[in-house]
Amino acid sequence: MINVLLIGNGAREHAIAEAVMKSKHRLRLFSFMKANNPGIASISEKIFIGSYSDLKAVSAFAKGTSVDFAIVGPEDPLNSGVVDALKEMGIPAVGPTKSLARLETSKSFTRNLLRKYDIPGNPKFKIFTGMKGIKEFLSELDGIVVKPDGLTGGKGVMVQGDHFQTDEEALAYCEQVLAEHQSVTIDERLEGEEFSLQCLCDGKTVVATPPVQDHKRRFVGDKGPNTGGMGSYSCEDHSLPFMDKKDVAEGLAITQKVAEAIYKETGEYYKGVMYGGFIITRSGIKLLEYNARFGDPEAMNIFPILKTDFVDVCKAIIEGTLDRINIEFEKKATVCKYVVPLGYGLPKDHPHAQSTSARIEVGDVGSARLYYASVDKREDGLYMSTSRAIGVVGIADSLYKAEQIAEKAASQIKGPVDHRPDIGTEPLIEKRIRHMQQVRR
Ligand code: GLY
């Protein structure tokens, strides 16, 4: 019997939990969650609700349930040192230690690593610990991206042209960042199409999963504020409609070099997920950022089509034997749409901003997969919180068929909710292809 500890309570972790439970091994799932996810709870042997920064509580739960290994879903427990605490107890994890999670938590660590080890993918950038020199650097670039050092819950990265316009505004934001963070990284703004490449790593071998494109903007047509992600898609050929085949290979090659560099730099093998946010530009692939975990929603695109036993994958990551297993995915397209409270991601003064914590009804979602995120199951039904509520995933032989399945399922979730009906549809995909052609020209 294998006892698996899962840490996390989102739709990403619901998809991970489902993949674990599909394993051929005899196992029990124990889940440590910040809030009760009814999907995860329903397939767990035992759950514990606690804080991800409460290392004592995590350790006690792991000890009490005699877990063999842990899978860490979100970035917060990685940043609070959960993997290190488990390691001290002799419990290995799929997820990096706090130091190696700097790949995500410190933008300057990652930029410097690529520069030091001569790894391609960095845009023009500079790291500042004070305001000196920032104004001069801004004048060298056409547009900038300001990135605070440290976790900001996806809210800290600000792009010129989107979140602010003038250099004066950029300087004011840098000043604000430096008051709260040790340093600020300024990247040149890049033009192109983005993709997420979630790679598995045992410290030496890196394996790419199919590329996915996320949709960060809240509204149809990529309008409105940035969110954690409103939905995502992947294609049956394990490429994306605007990509060249070599793009995935380049993203993987960069990630492989980064894994090697991490070992040289720290003497420690990176075990877990290296999720590269890449952008295809006129001058090739550039790295926007790494995350030290699976993407949310992107995990929901890859887990339902994973053919290989995920517990075997986890064991290979832990034991350093990823080179010995063949990780396969079904040749299927997937479309994930997040159903969110109407007020999700909106400024406080927006008329819909308060429409959260309401009850929702889930109708017939057909063949779509359903993954719970921020919902609370009470006696009288399901209630949303302020965050993304439910992810629905359509899976089919083609993208547009998968989209129809996901769209129908999303429309079956009733209440004061919203989703993006355009994700995975032909007009939006065509727009991405035209944009990429224009950039490449
Ligand atoms: N899809 C964005 C993220 O997981 O950070």
XYZ file of C-alpha atoms and ligand atoms in Angstrom:
446
model
C 0.000 0.000 0.000
C 1.346 3.434 -0.958
C 0.252 6.405 1.116
C 0.320 9.649 -0.865
C 0.113 13.123 0.638
C -1.354 15.829 -1.564
C -0.949 19.450 -0.526
C -3.301 21.970 -2.122
C -6.994 22.554 -2.584
C -7.593 23.994 -6.060
C -8.874 22.574 -9.329
C -5.226 21.852 -10.251
C -4.934 19.626 -7.189
C -8.313 18.021 -7.929
C -6.890 17.010 -11.333
C -3.703 15.737 -9.642
C -5.761 13.782 -7.082
C -7.774 12.163 -9.863
C -4.562 11.152 -11.681
C -3.169 9.640 -8.465
C -6.366 7.662 -7.874
C -6.236 6.261 -11.424
C -2.963 4.515 -10.550
C -2.697 0.739 -10.785
C -0.950 0.727 -7.399
C -2.882 0.078 -4.223
C -2.829 3.438 -2.520
C -4.483 5.860 -0.177
C -4.643 9.594 -0.677
C -4.258 11.974 2.251
C -4.937 15.625 1.509
C -3.750 18.697 3.375
C -5.904 21.617 2.241
C -6.334 25.297 3.067
C -10.071 24.988 2.415
C -12.227 21.944 1.851
C -12.332 21.021 -1.828
C -15.278 18.628 -2.123
C -13.776 16.900 -5.174
C -10.489 16.123 -3.432
C -12.213 15.281 -0.149
C -14.480 12.746 -1.853
C -11.513 10.657 -3.042
C -9.229 11.126 -0.035
C -8.855 8.648 2.798
C -8.441 11.538 5.202
C -8.167 15.313 4.927
C -6.760 18.051 7.135
C -7.672 21.723 6.817
C -4.817 23.993 7.830
C -2.420 26.707 6.772
C 0.359 25.960 4.254
C 2.780 27.939 6.397
C 2.035 25.796 9.452
C 4.932 23.381 8.981
C 4.194 21.644 12.283
C 0.646 20.828 11.164
C 1.840 19.524 7.771
C 4.542 17.388 9.435
C 2.107 16.018 12.030
C -0.424 15.091 9.330
C 2.291 13.419 7.249
C 3.551 11.469 10.264
C 0.078 10.496 11.449
C -0.834 9.127 8.042
C 2.548 7.405 7.413
C 2.818 8.870 3.944
C 5.423 7.503 1.535
C 5.766 10.690 -0.474
C 4.131 14.077 -1.008
C 2.948 16.015 -4.051
C 2.889 19.758 -3.549
C 0.432 21.633 -5.771
C 0.652 25.401 -5.150
C 3.627 27.735 -4.761
C 2.813 28.944 -1.228
C 3.722 25.689 0.567
C 6.901 25.439 -1.555
C 7.822 28.952 -0.473
C 7.079 28.255 3.179
C 9.450 25.276 3.196
C 7.007 22.360 3.336
C 9.283 20.178 1.176
C 12.248 20.898 3.461
C 10.205 20.025 6.557
C 9.085 16.727 5.011
C 12.638 15.967 3.862
C 13.854 16.317 7.455
C 11.358 13.576 8.366
C 12.632 11.370 5.528
C 9.555 11.957 3.364
C 10.424 12.784 -0.258
C 8.325 15.121 -2.345
C 7.393 15.978 -5.896
C 8.157 19.658 -5.527
C 11.375 21.591 -4.938
C 12.826 22.710 -1.630
C 12.380 26.354 -0.610
C 15.799 27.204 -1.990
C 15.123 25.646 -5.416
C 11.603 27.066 -5.534
C 13.397 30.399 -6.041
C 13.046 29.440 -9.676
C 9.526 30.855 -9.216
C 9.728 32.950 -6.078
C 12.733 35.041 -7.131
C 12.648 36.531 -10.608
C 16.204 37.809 -10.144
C 17.502 34.311 -9.197
C 16.201 32.861 -12.458
C 17.325 35.719 -14.714
C 20.809 35.635 -13.137
C 20.990 31.836 -13.465
C 20.286 31.960 -17.198
C 22.837 34.748 -17.627
C 25.559 33.056 -15.549
C 25.236 29.708 -17.349
C 24.813 31.278 -20.771
C 21.370 29.762 -21.326
C 19.356 31.325 -24.146
C 15.919 32.795 -23.439
C 16.534 35.895 -21.347
C 15.157 39.134 -22.743
C 17.087 42.359 -22.079
C 16.775 42.891 -18.338
C 18.314 44.558 -15.306
C 17.834 43.974 -11.610
C 17.652 46.976 -9.273
C 17.818 47.133 -5.489
C 17.264 50.911 -5.498
C 15.943 53.568 -7.866
C 19.429 54.510 -9.173
C 19.750 53.778 -12.885
C 16.119 52.750 -13.502
C 15.239 55.928 -15.420
C 18.247 55.496 -17.734
C 17.384 51.825 -18.376
C 13.793 52.736 -19.274
C 15.067 55.097 -21.945
C 16.972 52.195 -23.594
C 13.834 50.055 -24.060
C 10.666 50.328 -26.143
C 8.430 49.028 -23.410
C 9.036 47.322 -20.094
C 7.723 44.728 -17.679
C 8.175 45.360 -13.963
C 8.580 42.245 -11.797
C 8.819 42.362 -8.018
C 11.129 39.788 -6.409
C 9.026 37.382 -4.347
C 5.579 35.821 -4.548
C 2.796 38.233 -5.386
C -0.079 35.862 -6.122
C 0.159 36.672 -9.840
C -0.706 40.312 -9.148
C 2.732 41.919 -9.076
C 3.910 41.787 -12.695
C 2.991 44.998 -14.522
C 3.319 45.467 -18.265
C 3.757 48.849 -19.935
C 0.898 49.501 -22.327
C -1.424 47.232 -20.323
C -1.158 48.181 -16.677
C 0.574 51.537 -16.992
C 1.585 53.807 -19.851
C 4.272 56.360 -19.107
C 7.823 56.122 -17.749
C 6.695 58.294 -14.831
C 4.102 55.664 -13.911
C 6.771 52.955 -14.302
C 9.089 54.776 -11.917
C 6.297 55.256 -9.373
C 5.483 51.522 -9.517
C 9.175 50.566 -9.139
C 9.372 52.788 -6.060
C 6.312 51.063 -4.619
C 7.794 47.614 -5.356
C 11.139 48.503 -3.777
C 9.368 49.621 -0.591
C 8.001 46.076 -0.205
C 10.532 43.808 -1.964
C 14.318 43.437 -1.929
C 14.687 44.039 -5.631
C 12.800 44.709 -8.822
C 13.551 43.103 -12.181
C 12.863 45.137 -15.300
C 12.506 43.150 -18.521
C 12.093 44.507 -22.016
C 8.464 44.030 -23.140
C 8.211 41.292 -25.759
C 5.749 40.896 -28.601
C 4.471 37.432 -29.532
C 2.279 34.530 -28.464
C 2.705 32.855 -25.110
C 2.636 29.184 -24.209
C 3.025 27.169 -21.023
C 5.442 24.252 -21.054
C 5.013 22.166 -17.918
C 8.107 19.974 -17.589
C 8.751 17.135 -15.157
C 12.228 17.003 -13.657
C 14.109 14.542 -11.451
C 17.149 16.817 -11.234
C 18.876 15.355 -14.289
C 16.227 14.407 -16.828
C 13.551 16.845 -18.000
C 10.398 15.673 -19.780
C 7.959 18.074 -21.457
C 4.199 17.617 -21.280
C 2.047 18.934 -24.165
C 2.170 22.735 -24.496
C -0.882 24.676 -23.353
C -2.072 28.238 -23.880
C -3.676 30.000 -20.916
C -6.009 33.044 -21.072
C -5.198 35.487 -18.312
C -7.616 38.281 -19.157
C -10.976 38.296 -17.437
C -13.205 39.036 -20.438
C -13.917 37.846 -23.975
C -11.413 39.074 -26.569
C -8.589 39.240 -23.989
C -10.095 42.350 -22.414
C -10.213 43.386 -18.784
C -7.932 42.782 -15.824
C -5.465 39.910 -15.543
C -6.635 36.922 -13.515
C -5.112 33.640 -12.350
C -6.270 32.228 -15.711
C -9.787 31.953 -17.166
C -9.142 28.816 -19.209
C -6.698 27.069 -21.489
C -6.400 24.656 -24.387
C -4.065 22.055 -25.846
C -4.124 20.287 -29.199
C -4.224 16.670 -30.329
C -0.828 16.986 -32.078
C 0.810 18.195 -28.837
C 1.674 21.515 -30.424
C -0.354 24.762 -30.608
C -1.837 26.230 -33.801
C 0.585 29.180 -33.892
C 3.702 27.168 -33.016
C 6.465 25.590 -35.046
C 7.399 22.068 -33.948
C 10.843 23.337 -32.943
C 9.320 25.742 -30.403
C 8.533 22.983 -27.896
C 11.996 21.474 -28.436
C 13.591 24.879 -27.757
C 11.550 25.394 -24.583
C 12.526 21.920 -23.408
C 16.215 22.493 -24.243
C 16.231 25.720 -22.204
C 14.552 23.936 -19.280
C 17.031 21.042 -19.468
C 19.919 23.532 -19.277
C 18.251 25.324 -16.353
C 17.911 22.014 -14.451
C 21.643 21.370 -14.985
C 22.502 24.928 -13.950
C 20.435 24.618 -10.759
C 22.439 21.537 -9.796
C 25.772 23.232 -10.551
C 24.712 26.333 -8.648
C 23.257 24.678 -5.548
C 24.503 21.069 -5.483
C 20.870 19.993 -5.149
C 18.737 18.086 -7.661
C 15.500 19.835 -8.627
C 12.639 17.363 -8.175
C 9.269 18.480 -9.358
C 7.727 20.636 -12.032
C 9.474 23.344 -14.021
C 6.693 25.197 -15.745
C 8.149 27.642 -18.231
C 6.038 30.559 -19.368
C 7.511 31.156 -22.826
C 6.777 33.670 -25.560
C 7.519 33.131 -29.249
C 8.968 36.357 -30.609
C 10.435 37.476 -33.924
C 13.855 36.531 -32.559
C 12.878 33.108 -31.205
C 11.676 31.808 -27.895
C 12.095 33.896 -24.765
C 11.467 32.969 -21.174
C 8.903 35.116 -19.362
C 9.146 33.228 -16.090
C 9.346 29.829 -14.467
C 6.880 28.434 -11.985
C 7.939 25.641 -9.644
C 4.606 23.790 -9.954
C 1.923 22.786 -12.433
C -0.124 25.596 -13.944
C -3.666 26.313 -12.901
C -5.651 25.862 -15.220
C -2.967 24.170 -17.381
C -2.761 21.074 -15.142
C -6.366 20.325 -16.129
C -5.286 20.089 -19.783
C -2.598 17.511 -19.243
C -3.701 15.207 -16.419
C -6.887 13.901 -18.059
C -4.881 12.790 -21.122
C -1.887 11.346 -19.241
C -1.627 7.666 -20.200
C 1.312 6.779 -17.951
C 0.620 5.914 -14.313
C 1.171 9.195 -12.457
C 2.335 7.431 -9.290
C 5.096 5.789 -11.372
C 5.980 9.255 -12.685
C 6.169 10.613 -9.125
C 8.364 7.708 -8.027
C 10.670 8.273 -11.006
C 10.993 11.975 -10.124
C 11.847 11.112 -6.531
C 14.236 8.258 -7.381
C 15.950 10.106 -10.252
C 14.858 7.568 -12.882
C 12.756 9.709 -15.226
C 15.042 8.629 -18.084
C 13.810 5.067 -17.635
C 10.091 5.616 -18.134
C 8.141 6.589 -21.194
C 5.651 9.327 -20.338
C 2.776 9.308 -22.791
C -0.264 11.469 -23.418
C -3.336 10.688 -25.506
C -3.433 12.390 -28.885
C -6.487 14.410 -27.845
C -7.311 18.099 -27.741
C -8.463 19.640 -24.477
C -10.259 22.869 -23.620
C -10.577 24.025 -20.031
C -12.961 26.822 -19.048
C -13.093 28.237 -15.565
C -16.498 29.155 -14.191
C -15.955 32.099 -11.870
C -18.121 34.337 -9.663
C -19.425 37.292 -11.683
C -17.357 39.592 -9.498
C -14.095 37.626 -9.914
C -11.096 39.817 -10.667
C -13.100 43.029 -10.856
C -12.236 46.298 -9.118
C -14.209 46.965 -5.939
C -16.276 49.743 -7.522
C -17.507 47.516 -10.392
C -21.287 46.796 -10.212
C -20.661 43.012 -10.183
C -17.763 43.104 -7.735
C -19.781 41.892 -4.731
C -21.551 38.984 -6.408
C -19.552 36.272 -4.673
C -20.279 33.704 -1.931
C -23.452 32.764 -3.781
C -24.929 29.303 -4.273
C -24.455 27.571 -7.594
C -26.143 24.585 -9.197
C -24.224 22.140 -11.369
C -26.411 20.708 -14.141
C -25.594 17.983 -16.639
C -22.003 18.586 -17.790
C -22.142 15.729 -20.293
C -18.786 14.124 -21.034
C -16.793 17.084 -19.668
C -14.488 16.610 -16.691
C -15.363 18.757 -13.715
C -12.757 19.999 -11.271
C -13.695 21.905 -8.139
C -11.676 24.963 -7.195
C -12.927 27.512 -4.648
C -16.265 26.051 -3.641
C -17.679 25.066 -0.297
C -20.092 22.144 -0.047
C -22.736 22.949 2.547
C -25.895 21.062 3.502
C -28.008 23.112 1.102
C -25.591 23.007 -1.825
C -22.391 24.389 -3.335
C -21.250 27.915 -2.522
C -18.593 29.945 -4.293
C -15.984 32.107 -2.596
C -14.333 35.095 -4.245
C -12.038 33.020 -6.466
C -12.384 30.717 -9.471
C -15.105 28.168 -8.702
C -15.098 25.202 -11.090
C -12.980 24.133 -14.066
C -14.672 22.153 -16.822
C -12.619 20.313 -19.426
C -13.723 19.096 -22.829
C -11.618 16.334 -24.394
C -11.996 15.306 -28.047
C -10.182 14.419 -31.252
C -10.136 18.057 -32.340
C -9.870 21.401 -30.588
C -13.234 22.713 -31.733
C -15.061 19.570 -30.615
C -13.344 19.807 -27.226
C -14.407 23.464 -27.050
C -18.050 22.583 -27.653
C -17.989 20.012 -24.841
C -16.379 22.491 -22.438
C -18.702 25.331 -23.443
C -21.831 23.245 -22.959
C -20.603 22.118 -19.548
C -19.723 25.678 -18.473
C -23.211 26.863 -19.410
C -24.677 24.148 -17.147
C -23.302 25.811 -14.034
C -26.040 28.137 -12.872
C -25.859 31.081 -10.508
C -24.216 34.525 -10.550
C -21.305 33.123 -12.557
C -19.330 33.925 -15.652
C -16.863 32.226 -17.999
C -15.115 33.011 -21.291
C -17.086 31.482 -24.152
C -14.343 32.463 -26.628
C -11.571 30.197 -25.239
C -10.697 27.484 -27.771
C -13.030 28.845 -30.462
C -12.018 29.297 -34.091
C -12.122 33.126 -34.165
C -9.783 33.429 -31.185
C -7.417 30.716 -32.473
C -7.333 32.418 -35.907
C -6.511 35.710 -34.180
C -3.548 34.053 -32.425
C -2.293 32.577 -35.716
C -2.556 35.966 -37.490
C -0.785 37.673 -34.607
C 2.087 35.189 -34.750
C 2.368 35.551 -38.542
C 2.529 39.309 -38.122
C 5.213 39.032 -35.413
C 7.306 36.592 -37.470
C 7.116 38.828 -40.563
N -1.683 29.730 -15.428
C -0.984 30.592 -14.595
C -0.356 29.969 -13.423
O -0.594 28.831 -13.096
O 0.436 30.637 -12.777
